[in-house]
Amino acid sequence: MANDLTIHLVDDEEALRRSLTFLLVSAGFAVRAHSCAKQFLDLLPFSGRGCLVTDLRMPDVDGIELLQHLRRFNMEVPAIVITGQGDIAAAVRAMKAGAADFLEKPVGEGALIAAINLAIGQRRPGRAVADCESVAARVRQLTDREHQVLTGVLDGLQNKVIAYHLGISSRTVEVHRANVMAKMGARNLAELMRMTIAIDAVEQPTDTARIPAINAWPACAR
């Protein structure tokens, strides 16, 4: 861990701030804790390298709005979103807003440190292009139906809603979803979203790598 890296922890719950600060300091990180998004935003622009760990649900400015502020300021800060009320739709919004990962409370030490190291590593020069090429190759392995299920997942839809749109059973959606995870080599939803969002970073993706829009789904048979 580089000496110039500071973890900026943003959470309105004092007990959690103290707990995560202790966890990260014990792991060797320099930590600066903030009770609200405004405290963190007031520091911008800051010198040195930083990594943001922010709660999702906070008063005034929540975690997703905080990430959107960073985008408007053109601040390239790797970010991890944590939440006690995890759901797919919120996770999708967080990843699309620029989060490198999202974690559910209670946050385990190993999971948080791994997420931070991954978020920092994603910023290495040349990493994004390599990731995009690898992901595009995996996406091309998906069947049309698996593409459709993937689209539903990335839109934050539950299995039963995806099943309704496609005219198939929820169980069939579960099977296709498992196949997508296996073919993409994704261990969890956050990793799957990181992979597919990486494709958006390519300026001119090939048609075979595109994820179709949900409103273009056909009402196909099983």
PDB file of C-alpha atoms in Angstrom:
ATOM      1  CA  MET A   1       0.000   0.000   0.000  1.00  0.00           C
ATOM      2  CA  ALA A   2       1.408   3.315  -1.113  1.00  0.00           C
ATOM      3  CA  ASN A   3       2.064   5.975   1.515  1.00  0.00           C
ATOM      4  CA  ASP A   4       0.308   8.665  -0.515  1.00  0.00           C
ATOM      5  CA  LEU A   5      -3.024   6.810  -0.591  1.00  0.00           C
ATOM      6  CA  THR A   6      -5.799   8.058   1.691  1.00  0.00           C
ATOM      7  CA  ILE A   7      -9.117   6.266   2.185  1.00  0.00           C
ATOM      8  CA  HIS A   8     -11.941   8.797   2.468  1.00  0.00           C
ATOM      9  CA  LEU A   9     -14.762   7.229   4.463  1.00  0.00           C
ATOM     10  CA  VAL A  10     -18.177   8.938   4.182  1.00  0.00           C
ATOM     11  CA  ASP A  11     -20.991   7.714   6.441  1.00  0.00           C
ATOM     12  CA  ASP A  12     -23.524   9.514   8.633  1.00  0.00           C
ATOM     13  CA  GLU A  13     -23.475   6.736  11.253  1.00  0.00           C
ATOM     14  CA  GLU A  14     -20.777   7.509  13.809  1.00  0.00           C
ATOM     15  CA  ALA A  15     -20.516   3.953  15.093  1.00  0.00           C
ATOM     16  CA  LEU A  16     -19.893   2.589  11.615  1.00  0.00           C
ATOM     17  CA  ARG A  17     -17.370   5.324  10.812  1.00  0.00           C
ATOM     18  CA  ARG A  18     -15.409   4.459  13.940  1.00  0.00           C
ATOM     19  CA  SER A  19     -15.575   0.731  13.226  1.00  0.00           C
ATOM     20  CA  LEU A  20     -14.471   0.994   9.601  1.00  0.00           C
ATOM     21  CA  THR A  21     -11.794   3.565  10.426  1.00  0.00           C
ATOM     22  CA  PHE A  22     -10.307   1.208  13.023  1.00  0.00           C
ATOM     23  CA  LEU A  23     -10.494  -1.699  10.554  1.00  0.00           C
ATOM     24  CA  LEU A  24      -8.726   0.211   7.775  1.00  0.00           C
ATOM     25  CA  VAL A  25      -6.090   1.828  10.000  1.00  0.00           C
ATOM     26  CA  SER A  26      -5.310  -1.609  11.455  1.00  0.00           C
ATOM     27  CA  ALA A  27      -4.816  -2.837   7.891  1.00  0.00           C
ATOM     28  CA  GLY A  28      -2.245  -0.098   7.270  1.00  0.00           C
ATOM     29  CA  PHE A  29      -4.341   2.484   5.412  1.00  0.00           C
ATOM     30  CA  ALA A  30      -4.385   6.221   6.071  1.00  0.00           C
ATOM     31  CA  VAL A  31      -8.024   7.138   6.688  1.00  0.00           C
ATOM     32  CA  ARG A  32      -9.968  10.386   6.754  1.00  0.00           C
ATOM     33  CA  ALA A  33     -13.567  10.036   7.973  1.00  0.00           C
ATOM     34  CA  HIS A  34     -16.447  12.336   7.020  1.00  0.00           C
ATOM     35  CA  SER A  35     -19.925  12.462   8.558  1.00  0.00           C
ATOM     36  CA  CYS A  36     -21.575  13.632   5.332  1.00  0.00           C
ATOM     37  CA  ALA A  37     -20.897  13.992   1.612  1.00  0.00           C
ATOM     38  CA  LYS A  38     -20.514  17.768   1.894  1.00  0.00           C
ATOM     39  CA  GLN A  39     -17.516  17.406   4.211  1.00  0.00           C
ATOM     40  CA  PHE A  40     -15.795  15.285   1.590  1.00  0.00           C
ATOM     41  CA  LEU A  41     -16.774  17.523  -1.332  1.00  0.00           C
ATOM     42  CA  ASP A  42     -15.414  20.565   0.496  1.00  0.00           C
ATOM     43  CA  LEU A  43     -11.934  18.995   0.252  1.00  0.00           C
ATOM     44  CA  LEU A  44     -11.939  18.872  -3.529  1.00  0.00           C
ATOM     45  CA  PRO A  45      -9.631  19.029  -5.274  1.00  0.00           C
ATOM     46  CA  PHE A  46      -7.241  17.238  -2.914  1.00  0.00           C
ATOM     47  CA  SER A  47      -3.631  16.286  -3.460  1.00  0.00           C
ATOM     48  CA  GLY A  48      -2.326  12.754  -3.431  1.00  0.00           C
ATOM     49  CA  ARG A  49      -4.171   9.553  -4.237  1.00  0.00           C
ATOM     50  CA  GLY A  50      -7.525   8.816  -2.700  1.00  0.00           C
ATOM     51  CA  CYS A  51     -10.126   6.073  -2.584  1.00  0.00           C
ATOM     52  CA  LEU A  52     -13.713   6.802  -1.557  1.00  0.00           C
ATOM     53  CA  VAL A  53     -15.761   4.439   0.605  1.00  0.00           C
ATOM     54  CA  THR A  54     -19.262   5.855   0.955  1.00  0.00           C
ATOM     55  CA  ASP A  55     -22.560   4.782   2.405  1.00  0.00           C
ATOM     56  CA  LEU A  56     -25.419   4.588  -0.093  1.00  0.00           C
ATOM     57  CA  ARG A  57     -28.247   5.997   1.989  1.00  0.00           C
ATOM     58  CA  MET A  58     -27.438   9.317   3.664  1.00  0.00           C
ATOM     59  CA  PRO A  59     -29.461  12.497   4.253  1.00  0.00           C
ATOM     60  CA  ASP A  60     -29.063  15.479   1.912  1.00  0.00           C
ATOM     61  CA  VAL A  61     -26.517  13.997  -0.535  1.00  0.00           C
ATOM     62  CA  ASP A  62     -26.556  10.198  -0.791  1.00  0.00           C
ATOM     63  CA  GLY A  63     -23.793   7.953  -2.069  1.00  0.00           C
ATOM     64  CA  ILE A  64     -24.940   7.882  -5.684  1.00  0.00           C
ATOM     65  CA  GLU A  65     -25.385  11.664  -5.785  1.00  0.00           C
ATOM     66  CA  LEU A  66     -21.882  11.980  -4.345  1.00  0.00           C
ATOM     67  CA  LEU A  67     -20.489   9.916  -7.207  1.00  0.00           C
ATOM     68  CA  GLN A  68     -22.415  12.045  -9.685  1.00  0.00           C
ATOM     69  CA  HIS A  69     -20.872  15.174  -8.155  1.00  0.00           C
ATOM     70  CA  LEU A  70     -17.410  13.691  -8.661  1.00  0.00           C
ATOM     71  CA  ARG A  71     -18.200  13.022 -12.301  1.00  0.00           C
ATOM     72  CA  ARG A  72     -19.331  16.596 -12.843  1.00  0.00           C
ATOM     73  CA  PHE A  73     -16.079  17.789 -11.265  1.00  0.00           C
ATOM     74  CA  ASN A  74     -14.123  15.360 -13.507  1.00  0.00           C
ATOM     75  CA  MET A  75     -12.587  13.850 -10.381  1.00  0.00           C
ATOM     76  CA  GLU A  76     -11.185  10.370 -11.002  1.00  0.00           C
ATOM     77  CA  VAL A  77     -11.540   8.887  -7.517  1.00  0.00           C
ATOM     78  CA  PRO A  78     -12.025   5.106  -7.254  1.00  0.00           C
ATOM     79  CA  ALA A  79     -15.130   4.541  -5.148  1.00  0.00           C
ATOM     80  CA  ILE A  80     -16.833   1.755  -3.222  1.00  0.00           C
ATOM     81  CA  VAL A  81     -20.456   2.005  -2.111  1.00  0.00           C
ATOM     82  CA  ILE A  82     -21.690   0.254   1.028  1.00  0.00           C
ATOM     83  CA  THR A  83     -25.317  -0.231   2.014  1.00  0.00           C
ATOM     84  CA  GLY A  84     -27.413  -1.938   4.645  1.00  0.00           C
ATOM     85  CA  GLN A  85     -30.358  -2.218   2.289  1.00  0.00           C
ATOM     86  CA  GLY A  86     -28.777  -3.768  -0.748  1.00  0.00           C
ATOM     87  CA  ASP A  87     -30.920  -4.296  -3.823  1.00  0.00           C
ATOM     88  CA  ILE A  88     -30.107  -4.877  -7.450  1.00  0.00           C
ATOM     89  CA  ALA A  89     -31.531  -1.592  -8.748  1.00  0.00           C
ATOM     90  CA  ALA A  90     -29.472   0.483  -6.293  1.00  0.00           C
ATOM     91  CA  ALA A  91     -26.363  -1.544  -7.088  1.00  0.00           C
ATOM     92  CA  VAL A  92     -26.818  -0.951 -10.807  1.00  0.00           C
ATOM     93  CA  ARG A  93     -27.245   2.787 -10.250  1.00  0.00           C
ATOM     94  CA  ALA A  94     -24.127   2.895  -8.085  1.00  0.00           C
ATOM     95  CA  MET A  95     -22.006   1.070 -10.651  1.00  0.00           C
ATOM     96  CA  LYS A  96     -23.279   3.215 -13.514  1.00  0.00           C
ATOM     97  CA  ALA A  97     -22.498   6.317 -11.445  1.00  0.00           C
ATOM     98  CA  GLY A  98     -18.884   5.196 -11.281  1.00  0.00           C
ATOM     99  CA  ALA A  99     -18.570   2.888  -8.269  1.00  0.00           C
ATOM    100  CA  ALA A 100     -15.907   0.208  -8.634  1.00  0.00           C
ATOM    101  CA  ASP A 101     -17.787  -2.076  -6.259  1.00  0.00           C
ATOM    102  CA  PHE A 102     -20.648  -2.223  -3.776  1.00  0.00           C
ATOM    103  CA  LEU A 103     -20.754  -4.093  -0.483  1.00  0.00           C
ATOM    104  CA  GLU A 104     -23.580  -4.910   1.902  1.00  0.00           C
ATOM    105  CA  LYS A 105     -23.388  -4.226   5.634  1.00  0.00           C
ATOM    106  CA  PRO A 106     -22.062  -5.639   7.821  1.00  0.00           C
ATOM    107  CA  VAL A 107     -18.899  -5.147   5.790  1.00  0.00           C
ATOM    108  CA  GLY A 108     -16.245  -7.787   6.362  1.00  0.00           C
ATOM    109  CA  GLU A 109     -12.601  -6.757   6.683  1.00  0.00           C
ATOM    110  CA  GLY A 110     -11.411  -9.046   3.912  1.00  0.00           C
ATOM    111  CA  ALA A 111     -14.151  -7.982   1.488  1.00  0.00           C
ATOM    112  CA  LEU A 112     -13.551  -4.264   2.052  1.00  0.00           C
ATOM    113  CA  ILE A 113      -9.766  -4.437   1.703  1.00  0.00           C
ATOM    114  CA  ALA A 114     -10.090  -6.603  -1.406  1.00  0.00           C
ATOM    115  CA  ALA A 115     -12.561  -4.111  -2.899  1.00  0.00           C
ATOM    116  CA  ILE A 116     -10.222  -1.188  -2.176  1.00  0.00           C
ATOM    117  CA  ASN A 117      -7.232  -2.940  -3.711  1.00  0.00           C
ATOM    118  CA  LEU A 118      -9.277  -3.864  -6.779  1.00  0.00           C
ATOM    119  CA  ALA A 119     -10.628  -0.314  -7.155  1.00  0.00           C
ATOM    120  CA  ILE A 120      -7.118   1.104  -6.974  1.00  0.00           C
ATOM    121  CA  GLY A 121      -5.798  -1.493  -9.418  1.00  0.00           C
ATOM    122  CA  GLN A 122      -8.493  -0.664 -11.976  1.00  0.00           C
ATOM    123  CA  ARG A 123      -6.940   2.770 -12.373  1.00  0.00           C
ATOM    124  CA  ARG A 124      -3.637   1.444 -13.689  1.00  0.00           C
ATOM    125  CA  PRO A 125      -2.787   2.692 -17.224  1.00  0.00           C
ATOM    126  CA  GLY A 126      -3.827   0.242 -19.942  1.00  0.00           C
ATOM    127  CA  ARG A 127      -5.955  -1.840 -17.580  1.00  0.00           C
ATOM    128  CA  ALA A 128      -9.299  -0.555 -18.928  1.00  0.00           C
ATOM    129  CA  VAL A 129      -8.555  -1.407 -22.555  1.00  0.00           C
ATOM    130  CA  ALA A 130      -7.406  -4.903 -21.677  1.00  0.00           C
ATOM    131  CA  ASP A 131     -10.500  -5.466 -19.543  1.00  0.00           C
ATOM    132  CA  CYS A 132     -12.811  -4.274 -22.331  1.00  0.00           C
ATOM    133  CA  GLU A 133     -11.295  -6.613 -24.879  1.00  0.00           C
ATOM    134  CA  SER A 134     -11.547  -9.569 -22.505  1.00  0.00           C
ATOM    135  CA  VAL A 135     -15.133  -8.790 -21.523  1.00  0.00           C
ATOM    136  CA  ALA A 136     -16.231  -8.271 -25.126  1.00  0.00           C
ATOM    137  CA  ALA A 137     -14.904 -11.732 -25.985  1.00  0.00           C
ATOM    138  CA  ARG A 138     -16.905 -13.255 -23.122  1.00  0.00           C
ATOM    139  CA  VAL A 139     -20.075 -11.404 -24.083  1.00  0.00           C
ATOM    140  CA  ARG A 140     -19.826 -12.834 -27.597  1.00  0.00           C
ATOM    141  CA  GLN A 141     -20.105 -16.313 -26.072  1.00  0.00           C
ATOM    142  CA  LEU A 142     -23.602 -15.590 -24.743  1.00  0.00           C
ATOM    143  CA  THR A 143     -26.698 -16.827 -26.537  1.00  0.00           C
ATOM    144  CA  ASP A 144     -29.422 -14.375 -27.561  1.00  0.00           C
ATOM    145  CA  ARG A 145     -31.525 -15.416 -24.566  1.00  0.00           C
ATOM    146  CA  GLU A 146     -28.584 -14.984 -22.197  1.00  0.00           C
ATOM    147  CA  HIS A 147     -28.037 -11.507 -23.645  1.00  0.00           C
ATOM    148  CA  GLN A 148     -31.654 -10.677 -22.860  1.00  0.00           C
ATOM    149  CA  VAL A 149     -31.420 -11.943 -19.289  1.00  0.00           C
ATOM    150  CA  LEU A 150     -28.168 -10.032 -18.791  1.00  0.00           C
ATOM    151  CA  THR A 151     -29.892  -6.866 -19.997  1.00  0.00           C
ATOM    152  CA  GLY A 152     -32.647  -7.355 -17.442  1.00  0.00           C
ATOM    153  CA  VAL A 153     -30.154  -7.889 -14.643  1.00  0.00           C
ATOM    154  CA  LEU A 154     -28.244  -4.732 -15.600  1.00  0.00           C
ATOM    155  CA  ASP A 155     -31.513  -2.800 -15.639  1.00  0.00           C
ATOM    156  CA  GLY A 156     -32.013  -3.821 -11.998  1.00  0.00           C
ATOM    157  CA  LEU A 157     -34.976  -6.097 -12.682  1.00  0.00           C
ATOM    158  CA  GLN A 158     -35.916  -9.039 -10.504  1.00  0.00           C
ATOM    159  CA  ASN A 159     -36.033 -12.506 -12.052  1.00  0.00           C
ATOM    160  CA  LYS A 160     -39.839 -12.575 -12.089  1.00  0.00           C
ATOM    161  CA  VAL A 161     -39.975  -9.262 -13.966  1.00  0.00           C
ATOM    162  CA  ILE A 162     -37.423 -10.468 -16.514  1.00  0.00           C
ATOM    163  CA  ALA A 163     -39.477 -13.652 -16.886  1.00  0.00           C
ATOM    164  CA  TYR A 164     -42.625 -11.606 -17.552  1.00  0.00           C
ATOM    165  CA  HIS A 165     -40.922  -9.512 -20.246  1.00  0.00           C
ATOM    166  CA  LEU A 166     -39.526 -12.572 -21.989  1.00  0.00           C
ATOM    167  CA  GLY A 167     -42.570 -14.814 -21.587  1.00  0.00           C
ATOM    168  CA  ILE A 168     -40.666 -17.527 -19.736  1.00  0.00           C
ATOM    169  CA  SER A 169     -40.649 -18.908 -16.197  1.00  0.00           C
ATOM    170  CA  SER A 170     -38.654 -17.439 -13.304  1.00  0.00           C
ATOM    171  CA  ARG A 171     -36.862 -20.771 -12.981  1.00  0.00           C
ATOM    172  CA  THR A 172     -35.724 -20.541 -16.606  1.00  0.00           C
ATOM    173  CA  VAL A 173     -34.431 -17.026 -15.945  1.00  0.00           C
ATOM    174  CA  GLU A 174     -32.446 -18.379 -12.980  1.00  0.00           C
ATOM    175  CA  VAL A 175     -30.850 -21.002 -15.240  1.00  0.00           C
ATOM    176  CA  HIS A 176     -29.924 -18.448 -17.902  1.00  0.00           C
ATOM    177  CA  ARG A 177     -28.624 -16.076 -15.242  1.00  0.00           C
ATOM    178  CA  ALA A 178     -26.382 -18.800 -13.816  1.00  0.00           C
ATOM    179  CA  ASN A 179     -25.101 -19.532 -17.328  1.00  0.00           C
ATOM    180  CA  VAL A 180     -24.311 -15.828 -17.834  1.00  0.00           C
ATOM    181  CA  MET A 181     -22.351 -15.692 -14.576  1.00  0.00           C
ATOM    182  CA  ALA A 182     -20.399 -18.819 -15.527  1.00  0.00           C
ATOM    183  CA  LYS A 183     -19.581 -17.713 -19.086  1.00  0.00           C
ATOM    184  CA  MET A 184     -18.590 -14.226 -17.958  1.00  0.00           C
ATOM    185  CA  GLY A 185     -16.491 -15.635 -15.118  1.00  0.00           C
ATOM    186  CA  ALA A 186     -18.251 -13.345 -12.627  1.00  0.00           C
ATOM    187  CA  ARG A 187     -18.309 -14.349  -8.973  1.00  0.00           C
ATOM    188  CA  ASN A 188     -21.070 -11.919  -8.000  1.00  0.00           C
ATOM    189  CA  LEU A 189     -23.356  -9.207  -9.346  1.00  0.00           C
ATOM    190  CA  ALA A 190     -20.866  -6.398  -8.706  1.00  0.00           C
ATOM    191  CA  GLU A 191     -18.209  -8.183 -10.749  1.00  0.00           C
ATOM    192  CA  LEU A 192     -20.679  -8.837 -13.571  1.00  0.00           C
ATOM    193  CA  MET A 193     -21.613  -5.167 -13.684  1.00  0.00           C
ATOM    194  CA  ARG A 194     -17.960  -4.077 -13.652  1.00  0.00           C
ATOM    195  CA  MET A 195     -17.364  -6.284 -16.667  1.00  0.00           C
ATOM    196  CA  THR A 196     -20.289  -5.042 -18.723  1.00  0.00           C
ATOM    197  CA  ILE A 197     -19.791  -1.396 -17.792  1.00  0.00           C
ATOM    198  CA  ALA A 198     -16.195  -1.767 -19.019  1.00  0.00           C
ATOM    199  CA  ILE A 199     -17.579  -2.277 -22.530  1.00  0.00           C
ATOM    200  CA  ASP A 200     -19.136   1.191 -22.406  1.00  0.00           C
ATOM    201  CA  ALA A 201     -15.644   2.633 -22.070  1.00  0.00           C
ATOM    202  CA  VAL A 202     -14.822   1.467 -25.587  1.00  0.00           C
ATOM    203  CA  GLU A 203     -15.625   4.302 -27.987  1.00  0.00           C
ATOM    204  CA  GLN A 204     -16.832   2.112 -30.846  1.00  0.00           C
ATOM    205  CA  PRO A 205     -17.851  -1.322 -29.538  1.00  0.00           C
ATOM    206  CA  THR A 206     -18.646  -4.014 -32.053  1.00  0.00           C
ATOM    207  CA  ASP A 207     -22.265  -4.974 -32.569  1.00  0.00           C
ATOM    208  CA  THR A 208     -21.579  -8.443 -31.198  1.00  0.00           C
ATOM    209  CA  ALA A 209     -20.437  -6.937 -27.912  1.00  0.00           C
ATOM    210  CA  ARG A 210     -23.421  -4.645 -27.462  1.00  0.00           C
ATOM    211  CA  ILE A 211     -25.968  -5.360 -24.746  1.00  0.00           C
ATOM    212  CA  PRO A 212     -29.444  -4.825 -26.285  1.00  0.00           C
ATOM    213  CA  ALA A 213     -31.825  -2.339 -24.671  1.00  0.00           C
ATOM    214  CA  ILE A 214     -34.640  -3.849 -22.652  1.00  0.00           C
ATOM    215  CA  ASN A 215     -37.308  -2.105 -24.726  1.00  0.00           C
ATOM    216  CA  ALA A 216     -35.986  -3.970 -27.751  1.00  0.00           C
ATOM    217  CA  TRP A 217     -36.598  -7.400 -26.213  1.00  0.00           C
ATOM    218  CA  PRO A 218     -38.806  -9.678 -28.293  1.00  0.00           C
ATOM    219  CA  ALA A 219     -41.535 -11.626 -26.520  1.00  0.00           C
ATOM    220  CA  CYS A 220     -39.891 -14.903 -27.514  1.00  0.00           C
ATOM    221  CA  ALA A 221     -40.977 -18.389 -26.676  1.00  0.00           C
ATOM    222  CA  ARG A 222     -39.156 -20.486 -24.107  1.00  0.00           C
TER     223      ARG A 222
END
